[in-house]
Tab-separated table of C-alpha atoms in Angstrom:
chain	number	residue	atom	x	y	z
A	1	MET	CA	-38.675	-125.047	64.889
A	2	LYS	CA	-37.941	-125.117	68.053
A	3	LYS	CA	-36.274	-128.490	68.617
A	4	VAL	CA	-36.181	-129.872	72.305
A	5	TYR	CA	-35.134	-133.540	73.219
A	6	PHE	CA	-35.549	-135.164	77.029
A	7	ASP	CA	-35.881	-138.602	76.017
A	8	SER	CA	-31.865	-138.896	77.226
A	9	ALA	CA	-33.031	-142.403	78.967
A	10	ALA	CA	-33.633	-144.204	75.871
A	11	THR	CA	-30.924	-142.734	74.076
A	12	THR	CA	-28.126	-140.009	75.040
A	13	GLN	CA	-25.719	-137.865	72.758
A	14	LEU	CA	-22.590	-137.757	72.103
A	15	ARG	CA	-19.895	-135.944	74.094
A	16	ASP	CA	-17.602	-133.491	71.689
A	17	GLU	CA	-15.126	-135.852	73.949
A	18	VAL	CA	-16.074	-138.813	73.368
A	19	ILE	CA	-16.931	-137.916	69.064
A	20	ASP	CA	-13.117	-136.366	68.780
A	21	CYS	CA	-11.703	-139.949	70.469
A	22	ILE	CA	-13.975	-142.361	68.004
A	23	SER	CA	-12.347	-140.397	65.527
A	24	GLU	CA	-8.799	-140.082	66.337
A	25	VAL	CA	-8.806	-144.581	67.205
A	26	LEU	CA	-10.716	-145.466	63.786
A	27	ARG	CA	-9.156	-142.985	61.712
A	28	THR	CA	-5.140	-145.319	63.542
A	29	GLU	CA	-6.054	-148.342	65.486
A	30	TYR	CA	-7.403	-150.358	62.959
A	31	GLY	CA	-5.907	-153.826	64.114
A	32	ASN	CA	-7.438	-156.978	64.620
A	33	PRO	CA	-6.803	-156.983	68.674
A	34	SER	CA	-6.981	-160.589	68.493
A	35	SER	CA	-3.567	-160.937	65.899
A	36	THR	CA	0.080	-160.949	67.032
A	37	HIS	CA	0.743	-157.983	64.740
A	38	SER	CA	1.643	-154.591	66.000
A	39	TYR	CA	-1.013	-153.340	64.275
A	40	GLY	CA	-3.337	-155.989	66.394
A	41	ARG	CA	-0.996	-154.850	69.464
A	42	SER	CA	-2.012	-151.182	69.217
A	43	SER	CA	-5.172	-152.227	69.321
A	44	LYS	CA	-5.049	-154.938	72.044
A	45	SER	CA	-3.634	-152.256	74.642
A	46	LEU	CA	-6.551	-150.156	73.445
A	47	LEU	CA	-9.281	-152.103	74.782
A	48	GLU	CA	-7.117	-153.261	77.574
A	49	ASN	CA	-7.015	-149.517	78.920
A	50	ALA	CA	-10.293	-149.168	78.375
A	51	ARG	CA	-10.548	-152.739	80.079
A	52	LYS	CA	-9.043	-151.310	82.750
A	53	GLU	CA	-10.204	-148.036	82.922
A	54	ILE	CA	-13.884	-149.084	83.409
A	55	ALA	CA	-13.166	-151.110	86.923
A	56	LYS	CA	-10.859	-149.365	88.956
A	57	LEU	CA	-13.830	-146.319	87.556
A	58	LEU	CA	-16.211	-149.261	89.003
A	59	ASN	CA	-13.308	-150.341	91.788
A	60	VAL	CA	-13.421	-153.848	90.077
A	61	SER	CA	-10.955	-156.613	89.430
A	62	ALA	CA	-10.474	-155.133	84.803
A	63	SER	CA	-10.674	-159.313	84.261
A	64	GLU	CA	-13.968	-159.002	85.909
A	65	ILE	CA	-15.328	-156.460	82.405
A	66	ILE	CA	-16.768	-158.345	79.940
A	67	PHE	CA	-17.267	-156.206	76.767
A	68	THR	CA	-20.537	-156.634	74.830
A	69	SER	CA	-22.724	-154.978	72.329
A	70	GLY	CA	-24.770	-153.530	75.126
A	71	GLY	CA	-26.662	-154.356	77.741
A	72	THR	CA	-29.284	-156.498	76.637
A	73	GLU	CA	-26.454	-158.755	74.975
A	74	ALA	CA	-25.014	-158.646	78.371
A	75	ASP	CA	-28.203	-159.114	80.418
A	76	ASN	CA	-29.093	-161.948	78.564
A	77	LEU	CA	-25.551	-163.625	78.640
A	78	ILE	CA	-25.719	-163.338	82.708
A	79	LEU	CA	-29.046	-164.553	83.249
A	80	ASN	CA	-28.806	-167.491	80.474
A	81	GLY	CA	-25.412	-168.260	81.826
A	82	ALA	CA	-26.336	-168.236	85.682
A	83	VAL	CA	-29.872	-171.084	85.110
A	84	ARG	CA	-27.472	-173.386	81.995
A	85	ASP	CA	-24.161	-172.855	84.536
A	86	LEU	CA	-24.414	-172.432	87.706
A	87	GLY	CA	-27.137	-174.793	88.596
A	88	VAL	CA	-30.340	-171.732	89.197
A	89	LYS	CA	-33.490	-173.196	89.020
A	90	ARG	CA	-35.084	-170.681	90.567
A	91	VAL	CA	-35.181	-166.684	89.417
A	92	ILE	CA	-37.135	-163.688	91.815
A	93	SER	CA	-37.362	-161.118	89.520
A	94	SER	CA	-39.975	-157.273	88.834
A	95	ARG	CA	-42.882	-157.048	87.082
A	96	ILE	CA	-41.008	-153.519	86.312
A	97	GLU	CA	-37.886	-155.363	84.657
A	98	HIS	CA	-36.878	-153.789	81.689
A	99	HIS	CA	-37.792	-156.248	78.747
A	100	ALA	CA	-34.290	-157.436	78.183
A	101	VAL	CA	-34.525	-159.503	81.611
A	102	LEU	CA	-38.230	-160.673	81.782
A	103	HIS	CA	-38.026	-161.129	78.185
A	104	THR	CA	-34.685	-163.796	78.843
A	105	LEU	CA	-37.119	-164.718	82.318
A	106	GLU	CA	-39.434	-165.778	80.263
A	107	TRP	CA	-37.892	-167.571	78.104
A	108	LEU	CA	-35.795	-169.616	80.460
A	109	GLN	CA	-39.346	-170.423	82.230
A	110	GLU	CA	-40.464	-171.918	78.634
A	111	ARG	CA	-38.054	-173.565	77.677
A	112	CYS	CA	-35.463	-174.519	81.180
A	113	GLY	CA	-38.695	-175.341	83.693
A	114	ILE	CA	-37.109	-172.515	85.461
A	115	LYS	CA	-39.420	-172.124	89.189
A	116	LEU	CA	-39.743	-167.560	87.745
A	117	GLU	CA	-41.550	-165.906	91.386
A	118	PHE	CA	-42.308	-162.086	91.614
A	119	VAL	CA	-41.832	-159.489	94.425
A	120	ASN	CA	-44.378	-157.874	95.882
A	121	LEU	CA	-43.870	-154.221	94.694
A	122	ASP	CA	-45.475	-151.127	96.884
A	123	HIS	CA	-47.938	-148.266	95.391
A	124	CYS	CA	-44.977	-146.550	93.450
A	125	GLY	CA	-43.034	-149.786	92.479
A	126	HIS	CA	-40.829	-150.018	94.862
A	127	VAL	CA	-39.443	-153.439	96.203
A	128	ASP	CA	-41.166	-154.725	99.003
A	129	TYR	CA	-38.321	-155.933	101.312
A	130	GLU	CA	-41.022	-158.500	103.595
A	131	HIS	CA	-41.934	-159.840	100.435
A	132	LEU	CA	-38.390	-160.667	99.432
A	133	GLU	CA	-37.003	-161.994	101.696
A	134	LYS	CA	-39.693	-164.093	103.179
A	135	LEU	CA	-39.373	-165.447	98.935
A	136	LEU	CA	-35.811	-166.753	99.451
A	137	SER	CA	-36.437	-168.332	102.540
A	138	ASP	CA	-38.581	-170.412	101.375
A	139	THR	CA	-36.037	-172.614	99.820
A	140	SER	CA	-33.255	-174.397	99.198
A	141	GLU	CA	-33.409	-174.588	95.593
A	142	LYS	CA	-29.862	-172.855	93.552
A	143	THR	CA	-32.110	-168.624	92.999
A	144	LEU	CA	-31.038	-165.786	91.283
A	145	VAL	CA	-32.998	-162.305	92.678
A	146	SER	CA	-32.158	-159.992	88.471
A	147	LEU	CA	-34.073	-156.444	90.079
A	148	MET	CA	-32.476	-152.699	87.899
A	149	HIS	CA	-30.849	-150.674	89.568
A	150	VAL	CA	-33.774	-147.230	88.611
A	151	ASN	CA	-36.233	-148.112	87.165
A	152	ASN	CA	-36.242	-147.056	83.832
A	153	GLU	CA	-39.666	-145.580	83.489
A	154	VAL	CA	-40.149	-144.197	86.018
A	155	GLY	CA	-37.334	-143.994	87.535
A	156	ASN	CA	-37.501	-145.607	90.919
A	157	LEU	CA	-34.547	-147.139	92.825
A	158	LEU	CA	-32.956	-149.605	93.837
A	159	ASP	CA	-31.814	-150.485	97.404
A	160	LEU	CA	-28.846	-151.513	95.827
A	161	LYS	CA	-26.389	-152.572	99.067
A	162	LYS	CA	-29.766	-153.707	100.623
A	163	THR	CA	-30.373	-155.733	98.019
A	164	ALA	CA	-26.655	-157.389	97.454
A	165	GLU	CA	-26.676	-158.047	101.051
A	166	LEU	CA	-29.927	-159.606	101.458
A	167	CYS	CA	-29.019	-161.440	98.548
A	168	LYS	CA	-25.611	-162.964	100.514
A	169	LYS	CA	-27.185	-164.152	103.841
A	170	TYR	CA	-29.204	-166.283	101.983
A	171	ASP	CA	-26.756	-167.665	99.670
A	172	THR	CA	-28.503	-166.506	96.696
A	173	LEU	CA	-26.884	-164.654	93.164
A	174	PHE	CA	-27.371	-161.148	92.637
A	175	HIS	CA	-27.832	-159.767	89.514
A	176	SER	CA	-28.343	-155.818	88.667
A	177	ASP	CA	-29.638	-154.284	85.119
A	178	THR	CA	-27.201	-151.544	85.962
A	179	VAL	CA	-28.210	-149.505	82.034
A	180	GLN	CA	-29.915	-146.631	83.552
A	181	SER	CA	-27.409	-145.879	85.819
A	182	VAL	CA	-24.115	-146.773	85.454
A	183	GLY	CA	-22.699	-142.926	84.984
A	184	HIS	CA	-24.769	-141.727	87.225
A	185	PHE	CA	-24.364	-142.792	90.427
A	186	GLU	CA	-21.202	-143.697	92.194
A	187	LEU	CA	-21.287	-147.543	92.174
A	188	ASP	CA	-18.022	-149.300	94.133
A	189	PHE	CA	-19.038	-153.208	93.491
A	190	LYS	CA	-16.094	-153.777	95.969
A	191	GLU	CA	-18.581	-152.255	98.503
A	192	ILE	CA	-22.094	-153.343	96.699
A	193	PRO	CA	-21.896	-157.924	96.535
A	194	VAL	CA	-24.004	-158.295	93.354
A	195	ASP	CA	-22.233	-161.065	91.492
A	196	PHE	CA	-23.793	-159.582	88.265
A	197	ALA	CA	-24.993	-156.153	85.870
A	198	ALA	CA	-25.130	-154.759	82.659
A	199	ALA	CA	-23.919	-151.377	81.107
A	200	ALA	CA	-24.344	-150.022	77.941
A	201	ALA	CA	-22.149	-147.185	77.016
A	202	HIS	CA	-25.411	-144.589	75.161
A	203	LYS	CA	-26.751	-144.454	77.755
A	204	PHE	CA	-23.895	-142.469	79.500
A	205	HIS	CA	-23.026	-139.693	76.126
A	206	GLY	CA	-20.962	-142.458	74.984
A	207	PRO	CA	-21.714	-145.023	71.018
A	208	LYS	CA	-24.959	-147.668	70.750
A	209	GLY	CA	-23.398	-151.153	70.418
A	210	ALA	CA	-21.287	-150.996	72.759
A	211	GLY	CA	-21.911	-151.988	76.722
A	212	PHE	CA	-20.196	-154.201	79.304
A	213	ALA	CA	-21.004	-157.104	80.971
A	214	PHE	CA	-20.197	-156.830	84.926
A	215	VAL	CA	-19.442	-160.955	85.674
A	216	ARG	CA	-17.486	-161.497	89.813
A	217	LYS	CA	-14.235	-163.435	89.169
A	218	ASN	CA	-14.954	-167.092	89.016
A	219	SER	CA	-18.407	-167.043	88.816
A	220	GLY	CA	-18.048	-170.143	86.430
A	221	LEU	CA	-20.409	-168.544	83.870
A	222	LYS	CA	-19.079	-169.513	80.531
A	223	PRO	CA	-19.533	-168.227	76.789
A	224	LEU	CA	-23.458	-167.023	75.030
A	225	ILE	CA	-22.107	-166.729	71.765
A	226	HIS	CA	-19.098	-169.569	71.156
A	227	GLY	CA	-16.415	-168.694	68.331
A	228	GLY	CA	-12.914	-167.815	69.445
A	229	SER	CA	-11.349	-167.005	72.171
A	230	GLN	CA	-12.338	-162.952	72.898
A	231	GLU	CA	-13.936	-160.934	76.298
A	232	ARG	CA	-11.703	-164.412	78.785
A	233	GLY	CA	-13.166	-166.730	76.290
A	234	LEU	CA	-17.046	-165.078	77.834
A	235	ARG	CA	-17.708	-163.543	74.267
A	236	ALA	CA	-16.509	-164.841	70.786
A	237	GLY	CA	-16.466	-161.721	68.491
A	238	THR	CA	-13.887	-159.151	66.815
A	239	GLU	CA	-14.164	-156.340	69.876
A	240	ALA	CA	-14.948	-153.331	68.614
A	241	VAL	CA	-12.515	-151.616	69.900
A	242	TYR	CA	-13.347	-147.512	68.518
A	243	ALA	CA	-16.871	-147.579	70.415
A	244	ILE	CA	-15.081	-149.543	73.959
A	245	ALA	CA	-12.782	-146.290	73.496
A	246	GLY	CA	-15.076	-143.701	73.248
A	247	MET	CA	-17.169	-145.919	75.982
A	248	ALA	CA	-14.845	-146.014	78.330
A	249	GLU	CA	-14.147	-141.866	78.139
A	250	ALA	CA	-17.970	-140.901	78.222
A	251	LEU	CA	-17.878	-143.493	81.577
A	252	LYS	CA	-14.587	-141.080	83.385
A	253	LEU	CA	-16.107	-137.867	81.201
A	254	SER	CA	-19.911	-138.754	83.246
A	255	TYR	CA	-17.422	-139.227	86.893
A	256	HIS	CA	-15.515	-136.397	86.021
A	257	LYS	CA	-18.339	-134.155	85.922
A	258	LEU	CA	-20.759	-136.337	87.761
A	259	GLU	CA	-21.409	-133.552	90.695
A	260	LYS	CA	-21.626	-131.003	88.607
A	261	GLU	CA	-23.917	-132.337	85.706
A	262	ARG	CA	-26.371	-134.388	88.681
A	263	LYS	CA	-27.227	-130.971	90.493
A	264	TYR	CA	-27.646	-129.248	87.010
A	265	ILE	CA	-29.691	-132.186	86.202
A	266	SER	CA	-31.454	-132.111	89.246
A	267	GLU	CA	-32.730	-128.915	89.814
A	268	LEU	CA	-33.589	-128.742	85.423
A	269	LYS	CA	-36.190	-131.804	86.500
A	270	GLN	CA	-37.641	-129.938	90.188
A	271	TYR	CA	-38.616	-126.679	87.482
A	272	PHE	CA	-40.365	-128.672	86.240
A	273	LYS	CA	-41.821	-130.384	88.438
A	274	THR	CA	-42.876	-127.274	90.007
A	275	GLN	CA	-43.384	-126.026	85.871
A	276	LEU	CA	-46.188	-128.489	85.733
A	277	SER	CA	-47.966	-128.538	88.982
A	278	ASP	CA	-48.487	-124.910	88.409
A	279	ASN	CA	-49.718	-124.735	84.933
A	280	ILE	CA	-51.718	-127.560	84.543
A	281	GLN	CA	-54.582	-128.215	86.464
A	282	GLY	CA	-54.623	-132.349	87.363
A	283	VAL	CA	-50.972	-133.336	86.299
A	284	LYS	CA	-50.064	-136.323	88.363
A	285	PHE	CA	-46.077	-137.883	88.520
A	286	ASN	CA	-45.626	-142.319	88.441
A	287	GLY	CA	-43.772	-143.414	90.443
A	288	ASP	CA	-41.478	-141.782	93.368
A	289	CYS	CA	-40.617	-138.453	92.547
A	290	ASP	CA	-41.245	-136.367	95.236
A	291	ASN	CA	-37.837	-137.970	96.897
A	292	ASP	CA	-34.962	-137.729	95.871
A	293	GLU	CA	-32.933	-140.448	98.123
A	294	ARG	CA	-35.477	-143.270	95.622
A	295	SER	CA	-35.805	-141.812	92.833
A	296	THR	CA	-32.944	-141.369	89.975
A	297	TYR	CA	-32.572	-138.232	89.050
A	298	THR	CA	-32.052	-138.252	84.742
A	299	LEU	CA	-35.946	-138.382	84.409
A	300	LEU	CA	-39.760	-137.842	85.440
A	301	ASN	CA	-43.400	-139.601	84.518
A	302	VAL	CA	-46.142	-137.339	84.188
A	303	CYS	CA	-49.246	-138.736	83.742
A	304	LEU	CA	-52.508	-136.401	82.390
A	305	PRO	CA	-54.927	-135.368	82.901
A	306	ILE	CA	-57.057	-136.205	78.940
A	307	THR	CA	-59.143	-137.605	77.608
A	308	SER	CA	-58.271	-140.900	75.944
A	309	GLU	CA	-58.909	-140.153	72.383
A	310	LYS	CA	-56.607	-136.780	72.568
A	311	ALA	CA	-53.880	-138.961	73.799
A	312	MET	CA	-53.498	-140.462	70.762
A	313	LEU	CA	-52.263	-137.690	69.377
A	314	LEU	CA	-50.523	-136.470	71.584
A	315	LEU	CA	-47.386	-138.036	71.607
A	316	PHE	CA	-48.025	-136.763	67.337
A	317	GLN	CA	-48.187	-133.282	68.184
A	318	LEU	CA	-45.276	-132.832	70.315
A	319	ASP	CA	-43.708	-134.922	67.746
A	320	LEU	CA	-44.233	-132.024	65.434
A	321	LYS	CA	-43.801	-129.681	67.914
A	322	GLY	CA	-40.194	-130.369	67.758
A	323	ILE	CA	-40.412	-132.638	70.877
A	324	ALA	CA	-38.755	-135.687	72.396
A	325	CYS	CA	-39.945	-137.794	74.702
A	326	SER	CA	-41.038	-141.744	74.629
A	327	LYS	CA	-44.651	-143.289	75.950
A	328	GLY	CA	-42.886	-145.303	78.570
A	329	SER	CA	-39.037	-146.382	77.537
A	330	ALA	CA	-38.321	-146.587	73.565
A	331	CYS	CA	-38.492	-150.424	73.761
A	332	GLN	CA	-42.186	-150.074	73.212
A	333	SER	CA	-42.461	-146.682	71.045
A	334	GLY	CA	-43.595	-149.082	68.286
A	335	SER	CA	-45.998	-151.912	70.458
A	336	GLU	CA	-49.878	-151.209	70.774
A	337	GLY	CA	-49.415	-152.038	74.099
A	338	GLY	CA	-49.263	-150.140	76.653
A	339	SER	CA	-46.598	-149.979	79.537
A	340	HIS	CA	-46.303	-152.951	81.514
A	341	VAL	CA	-44.580	-151.077	84.322
A	342	LEU	CA	-47.725	-148.732	84.947
A	343	SER	CA	-50.006	-151.327	84.414
A	344	ALA	CA	-47.832	-152.872	87.599
A	345	ILE	CA	-47.810	-149.935	89.578
A	346	LEU	CA	-50.887	-147.469	88.949
A	347	SER	CA	-55.329	-148.252	89.252
A	348	ASP	CA	-57.355	-148.086	86.019
A	349	ASP	CA	-58.451	-144.092	86.627
A	350	ASP	CA	-54.706	-143.827	86.071
A	351	LEU	CA	-53.883	-146.613	83.362
A	352	ALA	CA	-57.632	-144.773	81.278
A	353	LYS	CA	-54.578	-141.541	80.947
A	354	PRO	CA	-51.326	-140.845	78.811
A	355	SER	CA	-48.065	-141.315	80.603
A	356	ILE	CA	-44.692	-139.543	79.295
A	357	ARG	CA	-41.382	-140.531	80.161
A	358	PHE	CA	-39.698	-137.149	80.344
A	359	SER	CA	-35.615	-137.707	80.916
A	360	PHE	CA	-32.754	-135.548	80.695
A	361	SER	CA	-28.839	-135.134	80.610
A	362	SER	CA	-26.867	-131.707	80.995
A	363	PHE	CA	-27.539	-130.733	77.281
A	364	ASN	CA	-30.623	-129.455	77.875
A	365	LYS	CA	-31.779	-125.729	79.669
A	366	LYS	CA	-34.819	-124.820	81.731
A	367	GLU	CA	-35.871	-122.591	78.235
A	368	GLU	CA	-36.236	-126.513	76.071
A	369	VAL	CA	-38.569	-126.512	79.920
A	370	ASP	CA	-40.938	-123.290	79.333
A	371	TYR	CA	-41.515	-124.611	75.901
A	372	VAL	CA	-42.065	-127.759	76.148
A	373	VAL	CA	-44.342	-126.886	79.400
A	374	GLU	CA	-46.243	-123.911	77.083
A	375	VAL	CA	-46.936	-127.066	74.263
A	376	LEU	CA	-47.938	-128.955	76.556
A	377	LYS	CA	-51.374	-126.846	78.542
A	378	GLU	CA	-52.610	-125.439	75.110
A	379	PHE	CA	-52.730	-128.537	73.751
A	380	ILE	CA	-55.079	-129.808	77.219
A	381	GLU	CA	-57.355	-126.741	76.848
A	382	GLU	CA	-57.783	-126.959	73.503
């Protein structure tokens, strides 16, 4: 059976160089980086070199990179800390954020009494900036804006710099979940005045269980996890040195190969889109995938013209054919409910049809696209 992996927005395949890096660290660097003996100092040196490498790629200070277990922990560290430590009473977000953000904000609304407001979205899911500015100008309460850079289900791009500058204009803190964009887009946080950001290694061909929070210097944030004084006192617990070294290597390689791989993946996505349009009558694409300036090149969300009865079997049939993809995001795959992102932007007619997210990497090939289109066509026509 053919095997096709089109679910890189959920997690990516590790590069060989990253596996080699992790393996070498596991073999040789087993000291605790908090220990003062030579083994500990060696691990600590590796840890800090990884921090410096990541900071250099984002054009920030090494002290502003806080290692975490991934994007979800980074989002929680930032959002909880903003309310608890920075006096934030009001948060502006959107209804199509990742659940790591949405569920945290809902919890903060219930437990801490924050005022949670949602910015309007257009039919593609883009932020209405006039409405955002109205919300920002509408209160004197300490406010945080939390909007993701790349939507993980439909791929829409937020204008990160425009949003950050608008927040600065109204003296508002700005957090962005950049899990889907770090490693795939050039991000210069010296030029883009975000206050906080989150990233996860496994989205850019690094290991699972490693990520980081970008926390602007002198933010006043306090730890979410208490214990030791690791990570500048912001994240207690012995660091996973091998995973962090692998993350730094993965990010370095992603940026080194960025231009070449972006061109290749963009062409692959366009080929997939064309093949679907040519072979499946009535197919639609969710989000703003026709606009390269406002949509990521790494994923395509496809609405298929089949009945709800057949839709229930679709992912099962694709899996039987060796095709890995997602209904919505992978974080929702075990739930019975539909996508909260699509529910916020699609019409009732389009919501009645199944939507599938296909996401790509440089490991994919055109032959895999042809195979997937063939399988989809056969399933729809049978």
